[in-house]
Amino acid sequence: MSSNRKGDRRERELVNALDESGFAVMRAPASGSATERELPDVLAGDGEAFYAIEAKSSSGDPIYLDGEEIEALLYFAQNFGAKPRVGVRFDREDWYFFHPGDLYTTDGGNYRVKKETALADGTDFAEFVGDTQKVTLAEAAEAAEDETDEDDEAVRDVLAALDRGDISVEDAVEML
């Protein structure tokens, strides 16, 4: 399958997934080749967030974007009032999204995304559409610690009420 046909299929896949997630979405026809203006591949919005997305896919090799593509994306997004994003998809993986400023810049002024970088640092599809939020291990440990402190305080309050005779043993057991 030619890379253009595969890229078109991946763009349609992204459009359908965004649509199913409640976004109003459209794919720019043939992006830059149908018009003199450079357009992003996909425009999507959910009433709160609006995105101009340059979509790229690869079988596993790093994805490269030339500097002019990124400049055109940034220009369009700024003038349209959208957030610029580069969406990347590697075979057998989900879509991952990056702000263009977070991409690795090559010596020649182009941009690169490796599969490992996408999986480690990219915003996955669920987070992008607002279904989940990425949490680091440190944040999860801190939240668990805070939760434990609150639980300990609640247990102390119940035991103190029992000790004062404010509640019965049965009520204390039920509350705990």
Coordinates of N, CA and C in Angstrom, one line a residue:
M1 N 0.9 -1.2 0.0 CA 0.0 0.0 0.0 C 0.9 1.2 0.0
S2 N 0.6 2.2 -0.8 CA 1.4 3.4 -0.9 C 1.3 4.2 0.4
S3 N 2.4 4.9 0.7 CA 2.4 5.7 2.0 C 1.3 6.7 2.0
N4 N 1.0 7.3 0.8 CA -0.1 8.3 0.7 C -1.4 7.7 1.1
R5 N -1.7 6.5 0.5 CA -3.0 5.9 0.8 C -3.1 5.5 2.3
K6 N -2.0 5.0 2.8 CA -1.9 4.6 4.2 C -2.1 5.9 5.1
G7 N -1.4 6.9 4.7 CA -1.6 8.2 5.5 C -3.0 8.7 5.4
D8 N -3.6 8.6 4.3 CA -5.0 9.1 4.1 C -5.9 8.2 5.0
R9 N -5.7 6.9 5.0 CA -6.5 6.0 5.9 C -6.3 6.3 7.3
R10 N -5.1 6.6 7.7 CA -4.8 7.0 9.2 C -5.5 8.3 9.5
E11 N -5.5 9.3 8.6 CA -6.2 10.5 8.9 C -7.7 10.3 9.1
R12 N -8.3 9.5 8.2 CA -9.7 9.2 8.3 C -10.0 8.5 9.6
E13 N -9.1 7.6 10.0 CA -9.2 6.9 11.3 C -9.2 7.9 12.5
L14 N -8.3 8.8 12.4 CA -8.3 9.9 13.5 C -9.5 10.7 13.5
V15 N -10.0 11.1 12.3 CA -11.2 11.9 12.2 C -12.4 11.1 12.8
N16 N -12.5 9.8 12.5 CA -13.6 9.0 13.0 C -13.5 8.8 14.6
A17 N -12.3 8.6 15.1 CA -12.1 8.5 16.5 C -12.5 9.8 17.3
L18 N -12.0 10.9 16.7 CA -12.4 12.2 17.3 C -13.9 12.4 17.3
D19 N -14.5 12.1 16.2 CA -16.0 12.2 16.1 C -16.7 11.4 17.1
E20 N -16.2 10.1 17.3 CA -16.8 9.2 18.3 C -16.6 9.7 19.7
S21 N -15.6 10.6 19.9 CA -15.3 11.1 21.2 C -16.0 12.5 21.4
G22 N -16.9 12.9 20.5 CA -17.7 14.1 20.7 C -17.2 15.3 20.1
F23 N -16.2 15.2 19.3 CA -15.6 16.4 18.7 C -16.3 16.7 17.3
A24 N -16.5 17.9 17.0 CA -16.8 18.3 15.6 C -15.5 18.3 14.9
V25 N -15.4 17.6 13.8 CA -14.1 17.4 13.2 C -14.2 17.3 11.7
M26 N -13.2 17.8 11.0 CA -13.1 17.7 9.6 C -11.7 17.5 9.1
R27 N -11.6 16.8 8.0 CA -10.3 16.5 7.4 C -10.1 17.5 6.3
A28 N -9.0 18.2 6.2 CA -8.7 19.1 5.1 C -8.4 18.2 3.9
P29 N -9.1 18.5 2.8 CA -9.0 17.7 1.6 C -7.5 17.8 1.0
A30 N -6.8 16.7 1.0 CA -5.5 16.6 0.5 C -4.5 17.7 1.0
S31 N -4.9 18.2 2.2 CA -4.1 19.2 2.9 C -3.6 20.2 1.9
G32 N -2.3 20.3 1.8 CA -1.7 21.4 1.0 C -1.8 21.2 -0.5
S33 N -2.0 20.0 -1.0 CA -2.0 19.9 -2.5 C -3.3 20.3 -3.2
A34 N -4.4 20.5 -2.4 CA -5.7 20.9 -3.0 C -5.8 22.4 -3.1
T35 N -4.9 23.1 -2.5 CA -5.0 24.5 -2.5 C -3.6 25.1 -2.4
E36 N -3.5 26.4 -2.6 CA -2.2 27.1 -2.5 C -1.8 27.3 -1.0
R37 N -2.8 27.3 -0.2 CA -2.6 27.5 1.3 C -2.2 26.2 1.9
E38 N -1.3 26.3 2.9 CA -1.0 25.1 3.7 C -2.0 25.0 4.8
L39 N -2.7 23.9 4.8 CA -3.7 23.6 5.8 C -3.3 22.4 6.7
P40 N -3.7 22.4 7.9 CA -3.5 21.2 8.7 C -4.3 20.0 8.2
D41 N -3.9 18.8 8.6 CA -4.6 17.6 8.1 C -6.0 17.5 8.7
V42 N -6.2 17.9 10.0 CA -7.5 17.8 10.7 C -7.7 19.0 11.5
L43 N -9.0 19.4 11.6 CA -9.5 20.5 12.5 C -10.5 19.8 13.4
A44 N -10.4 20.0 14.7 CA -11.3 19.4 15.6 C -11.6 20.3 16.8
G45 N -12.8 20.3 17.3 CA -13.2 21.1 18.4 C -14.3 20.5 19.2
D46 N -14.3 20.7 20.5 CA -15.4 20.2 21.3 C -16.2 21.3 22.0
G47 N -16.1 22.5 21.6 CA -16.7 23.6 22.3 C -15.9 24.3 23.3
E48 N -14.9 23.6 23.8 CA -13.9 24.2 24.8 C -12.5 24.2 24.2
A49 N -12.1 23.2 23.5 CA -10.8 23.1 22.9 C -10.9 23.0 21.4
F50 N -10.0 23.7 20.7 CA -10.0 23.7 19.3 C -8.6 23.4 18.8
Y51 N -8.5 22.4 17.9 CA -7.1 21.9 17.5 C -7.0 21.9 16.0
A52 N -5.8 22.3 15.6 CA -5.3 22.2 14.2 C -4.2 21.1 14.3
I53 N -4.5 20.0 13.6 CA -3.6 18.8 13.8 C -2.9 18.4 12.5
E54 N -1.6 18.3 12.6 CA -0.8 17.7 11.5 C -0.7 16.2 11.9
A55 N -1.2 15.3 11.1 CA -1.2 13.9 11.4 C -0.2 13.1 10.6
K56 N 0.6 12.3 11.3 CA 1.6 11.5 10.6 C 1.6 10.1 11.1
S57 N 1.9 9.1 10.3 CA 2.0 7.7 10.7 C 3.2 7.1 10.2
S58 N 3.6 6.0 10.9 CA 4.8 5.2 10.4 C 4.7 3.8 10.9
S59 N 5.4 2.9 10.2 CA 5.4 1.5 10.5 C 6.3 1.2 11.7
G60 N 7.1 2.2 12.1 CA 8.0 2.0 13.3 C 9.2 2.9 13.2
D61 N 9.5 3.4 12.0 CA 10.6 4.3 11.8 C 10.3 5.6 12.5
P62 N 11.3 6.4 12.8 CA 11.0 7.8 13.3 C 10.2 8.5 12.3
I63 N 9.3 9.4 12.8 CA 8.5 10.3 11.9 C 9.2 11.6 11.8
Y64 N 9.4 12.1 10.6 CA 10.0 13.4 10.3 C 9.0 14.3 9.7
L65 N 9.1 15.6 10.2 CA 8.3 16.6 9.6 C 9.2 17.8 9.2
D66 N 9.0 18.3 8.1 CA 9.9 19.4 7.7 C 9.5 20.7 8.4
G67 N 10.5 21.6 8.5 CA 10.2 22.8 9.2 C 9.1 23.6 8.7
E68 N 8.9 23.6 7.3 CA 7.9 24.4 6.7 C 6.5 23.9 7.1
E69 N 6.3 22.6 7.2 CA 5.1 22.0 7.7 C 4.7 22.5 9.1
I70 N 5.7 22.5 10.0 CA 5.4 23.0 11.3 C 5.1 24.5 11.3
E71 N 5.9 25.3 10.6 CA 5.6 26.7 10.5 C 4.2 27.0 10.0
A72 N 3.8 26.2 8.9 CA 2.4 26.4 8.4 C 1.4 26.0 9.4
L73 N 1.6 25.0 10.2 CA 0.7 24.6 11.2 C 0.6 25.6 12.3
L74 N 1.7 26.2 12.7 CA 1.7 27.2 13.7 C 1.0 28.5 13.2
Y75 N 1.3 28.9 12.0 CA 0.6 30.0 11.4 C -0.9 29.9 11.3
F76 N -1.3 28.7 10.8 CA -2.7 28.5 10.6 C -3.4 28.5 12.0
A77 N -2.8 27.7 12.9 CA -3.5 27.6 14.3 C -3.6 28.9 15.0
Q78 N -2.6 29.8 14.9 CA -2.6 31.1 15.5 C -3.7 31.9 14.9
N79 N -3.8 32.0 13.6 CA -4.8 32.8 12.9 C -6.2 32.2 13.1
F80 N -6.3 30.9 13.2 CA -7.6 30.3 13.3 C -8.1 30.3 14.8
G81 N -7.2 30.4 15.7 CA -7.6 30.4 17.1 C -7.6 29.0 17.7
A82 N -6.8 28.1 17.1 CA -6.7 26.7 17.5 C -5.4 26.4 18.2
K83 N -5.3 25.3 18.9 CA -4.1 24.8 19.5 C -3.4 23.9 18.4
P84 N -2.2 24.2 18.1 CA -1.5 23.4 17.1 C -1.0 22.1 17.8
R85 N -1.2 21.0 17.1 CA -0.8 19.7 17.6 C -0.3 18.8 16.5
V86 N 0.7 18.0 16.7 CA 1.2 17.0 15.8 C 0.7 15.7 16.4
G87 N -0.1 15.0 15.6 CA -0.6 13.7 16.0 C 0.3 12.6 15.3
V88 N 0.8 11.6 16.0 CA 1.6 10.6 15.4 C 1.0 9.2 15.8
R89 N 1.1 8.3 14.8 CA 0.6 7.0 15.1 C 1.6 6.0 14.5
F90 N 2.1 5.1 15.3 CA 3.0 4.0 14.8 C 2.1 2.7 14.8
D91 N 2.5 1.9 13.8 CA 1.7 0.6 13.7 C 1.6 -0.1 15.0
R92 N 0.4 -0.6 15.2 CA 0.0 -1.3 16.5 C 0.1 -0.5 17.7
E93 N 0.0 0.8 17.6 CA 0.0 1.8 18.7 C -1.2 2.7 18.5
D94 N -1.5 3.4 19.5 CA -2.6 4.4 19.4 C -2.0 5.8 18.9
W95 N -2.8 6.7 18.8 CA -2.4 8.1 18.5 C -1.8 8.7 19.7
Y96 N -0.7 9.5 19.4 CA -0.1 10.3 20.5 C 0.1 11.7 19.9
F97 N -0.1 12.7 20.8 CA -0.1 14.1 20.4 C 1.0 14.9 21.1
F98 N 1.5 15.9 20.3 CA 2.6 16.8 20.8 C 2.3 18.2 20.4
H99 N 2.6 19.2 21.2 CA 2.7 20.5 20.8 C 4.0 20.6 19.9
P100 N 4.0 21.3 18.8 CA 5.2 21.4 18.0 C 6.4 21.8 18.7
G101 N 6.3 22.7 19.7 CA 7.5 23.1 20.5 C 8.1 22.0 21.4
D102 N 7.4 20.9 21.5 CA 7.9 19.8 22.3 C 8.6 18.7 21.5
L103 N 8.6 18.9 20.2 CA 9.3 18.0 19.3 C 10.8 18.2 19.2
Y104 N 11.5 17.1 19.0 CA 12.9 17.2 18.8 C 13.2 17.9 17.4
T105 N 14.1 18.9 17.5 CA 14.5 19.6 16.3 C 15.8 19.1 15.8
T106 N 15.9 18.8 14.5 CA 17.1 18.3 13.9 C 18.1 19.4 13.6
D107 N 19.3 19.1 13.3 CA 20.3 20.2 12.9 C 19.8 20.9 11.7
G108 N 19.1 20.3 10.8 CA 18.6 20.9 9.6 C 17.3 21.7 9.7
G109 N 16.8 21.8 11.0 CA 15.6 22.6 11.2 C 14.3 21.9 11.0
N110 N 14.4 20.6 10.9 CA 13.2 19.7 10.7 C 12.9 19.1 12.1
Y111 N 11.9 18.3 12.2 CA 11.4 17.8 13.4 C 11.3 16.3 13.3
R112 N 11.5 15.6 14.5 CA 11.5 14.2 14.5 C 10.7 13.7 15.8
V113 N 10.0 12.6 15.6 CA 9.4 11.9 16.7 C 9.7 10.4 16.6
K114 N 10.4 9.9 17.6 CA 10.7 8.4 17.7 C 9.5 7.7 18.4
K115 N 9.3 6.5 18.1 CA 8.3 5.7 18.7 C 8.4 5.7 20.2
E116 N 9.6 5.5 20.7 CA 9.9 5.5 22.2 C 9.4 6.8 22.8
T117 N 9.7 7.9 22.1 CA 9.4 9.2 22.6 C 7.9 9.4 22.7
A118 N 7.2 8.9 21.6 CA 5.7 9.1 21.6 C 5.1 8.3 22.7
L119 N 5.6 7.1 23.0 CA 5.0 6.3 24.0 C 5.3 6.8 25.4
A120 N 6.5 7.4 25.6 CA 6.9 7.9 26.9 C 6.4 9.3 27.2
D121 N 6.4 10.2 26.2 CA 6.2 11.6 26.5 C 4.9 12.2 25.8
G122 N 4.3 11.4 24.8 CA 3.2 12.0 24.1 C 1.9 11.9 24.9
T123 N 1.0 12.7 24.5 CA -0.4 12.7 25.1 C -1.1 11.7 24.4
D124 N -1.6 10.6 25.1 CA -2.3 9.6 24.4 C -3.7 10.0 24.0
F125 N -4.4 9.2 23.2 CA -5.7 9.7 22.7 C -6.7 9.9 23.8
A126 N -6.8 9.0 24.8 CA -7.7 9.2 25.8 C -7.5 10.5 26.6
E127 N -6.3 10.8 26.9 CA -6.0 12.1 27.6 C -6.3 13.3 26.6
F128 N -6.0 13.1 25.4 CA -6.2 14.2 24.4 C -7.7 14.6 24.3
V129 N -8.6 13.6 24.4 CA -10.0 13.9 24.2 C -10.7 14.1 25.6
G130 N -9.9 14.1 26.7 CA -10.4 14.4 28.0 C -11.0 13.2 28.8
D131 N -10.7 12.0 28.3 CA -11.3 10.8 29.0 C -10.4 10.5 30.3
T132 N -9.1 10.7 30.2 CA -8.2 10.4 31.3 C -7.2 11.5 31.5
Q133 N -6.5 11.5 32.5 CA -5.4 12.4 32.7 C -4.2 11.7 33.1
K134 N -3.0 12.0 32.5 CA -1.8 11.3 32.8 C -1.3 11.7 34.2
V135 N -0.9 10.7 35.0 CA -0.4 11.0 36.3 C 0.9 10.3 36.5
T136 N 1.9 11.0 37.0 CA 3.2 10.4 37.2 C 3.1 9.5 38.5
L137 N 4.1 8.6 38.6 CA 4.2 7.8 39.8 C 4.3 8.6 41.1
A138 N 5.1 9.7 41.0 CA 5.2 10.5 42.2 C 3.9 11.2 42.6
E139 N 3.1 11.6 41.6 CA 1.8 12.2 41.9 C 0.9 11.2 42.4
A140 N 0.9 10.0 41.9 CA 0.0 8.9 42.5 C 0.4 8.5 43.9
A141 N 1.7 8.5 44.2 CA 2.2 8.2 45.6 C 1.7 9.3 46.5
E142 N 1.9 10.5 46.1 CA 1.5 11.7 46.9 C -0.1 11.6 47.2
A143 N -0.8 11.3 46.2 CA -2.3 11.3 46.3 C -2.7 10.1 47.3
A144 N -2.0 9.0 47.2 CA -2.3 7.9 48.1 C -1.9 8.2 49.5
E145 N -0.8 9.0 49.7 CA -0.4 9.4 51.0 C -1.4 10.3 51.6
D146 N -1.9 11.3 50.8 CA -2.9 12.2 51.3 C -4.2 11.5 51.7
E147 N -4.6 10.5 50.8 CA -5.8 9.7 51.1 C -5.7 9.0 52.4
T148 N -4.5 8.4 52.7 CA -4.2 7.7 53.9 C -4.3 8.6 55.1
D149 N -3.8 9.8 55.0 CA -3.9 10.8 56.1 C -5.3 11.1 56.4
E150 N -6.2 11.3 55.4 CA -7.6 11.6 55.6 C -8.3 10.4 56.2
D151 N -8.0 9.2 55.8 CA -8.6 8.0 56.3 C -8.2 7.8 57.8
D152 N -6.9 8.0 58.1 CA -6.5 7.9 59.5 C -7.2 8.9 60.4
E153 N -7.4 10.1 59.9 CA -8.1 11.1 60.7 C -9.6 10.8 60.9
A154 N -10.2 10.2 59.9 CA -11.6 9.8 60.0 C -11.7 8.6 61.0
V155 N -10.8 7.7 61.0 CA -10.8 6.6 62.0 C -10.6 7.1 63.4
R156 N -9.7 8.1 63.6 CA -9.5 8.7 64.9 C -10.8 9.4 65.4
D157 N -11.5 10.1 64.5 CA -12.7 10.8 64.9 C -13.8 9.8 65.4
V158 N -13.9 8.7 64.7 CA -14.9 7.7 65.0 C -14.5 7.1 66.4
L159 N -13.2 6.7 66.6 CA -12.8 6.1 67.8 C -13.0 7.1 69.0
A160 N -12.7 8.4 68.8 CA -12.9 9.4 69.8 C -14.3 9.5 70.2
A161 N -15.2 9.5 69.2 CA -16.7 9.6 69.5 C -17.1 8.4 70.3
L162 N -16.6 7.2 69.9 CA -16.9 6.0 70.7 C -16.4 6.1 72.1
D163 N -15.2 6.6 72.3 CA -14.6 6.8 73.6 C -15.4 7.7 74.5
R164 N -15.9 8.8 73.9 CA -16.7 9.8 74.6 C -18.1 9.2 74.9
G165 N -18.5 8.1 74.2 CA -19.8 7.6 74.4 C -20.9 8.2 73.5
D166 N -20.4 9.0 72.5 CA -21.3 9.7 71.6 C -22.0 8.7 70.6
I167 N -21.3 7.5 70.4 CA -21.9 6.5 69.4 C -21.7 5.2 70.1
S168 N -22.5 4.2 69.6 CA -22.4 2.8 70.1 C -21.3 2.1 69.3
V169 N -20.9 0.9 69.8 CA -19.9 0.1 69.2 C -20.4 -0.3 67.8
E170 N -21.7 -0.6 67.7 CA -22.3 -1.0 66.4 C -22.2 0.1 65.4
D171 N -22.5 1.4 65.9 CA -22.4 2.5 65.0 C -21.0 2.7 64.5
A172 N -20.1 2.6 65.4 CA -18.6 2.8 65.1 C -18.2 1.7 64.0
V173 N -18.6 0.5 64.2 CA -18.3 -0.6 63.3 C -18.8 -0.3 61.9
E174 N -20.1 0.2 61.9 CA -20.7 0.5 60.6 C -20.0 1.7 59.9
M175 N -19.6 2.7 60.7 CA -18.9 3.8 60.1 C -17.5 3.5 59.6
L176 N -16.9 2.5 60.2 CA -15.6 2.1 59.8 C -15.7 1.1 58.7

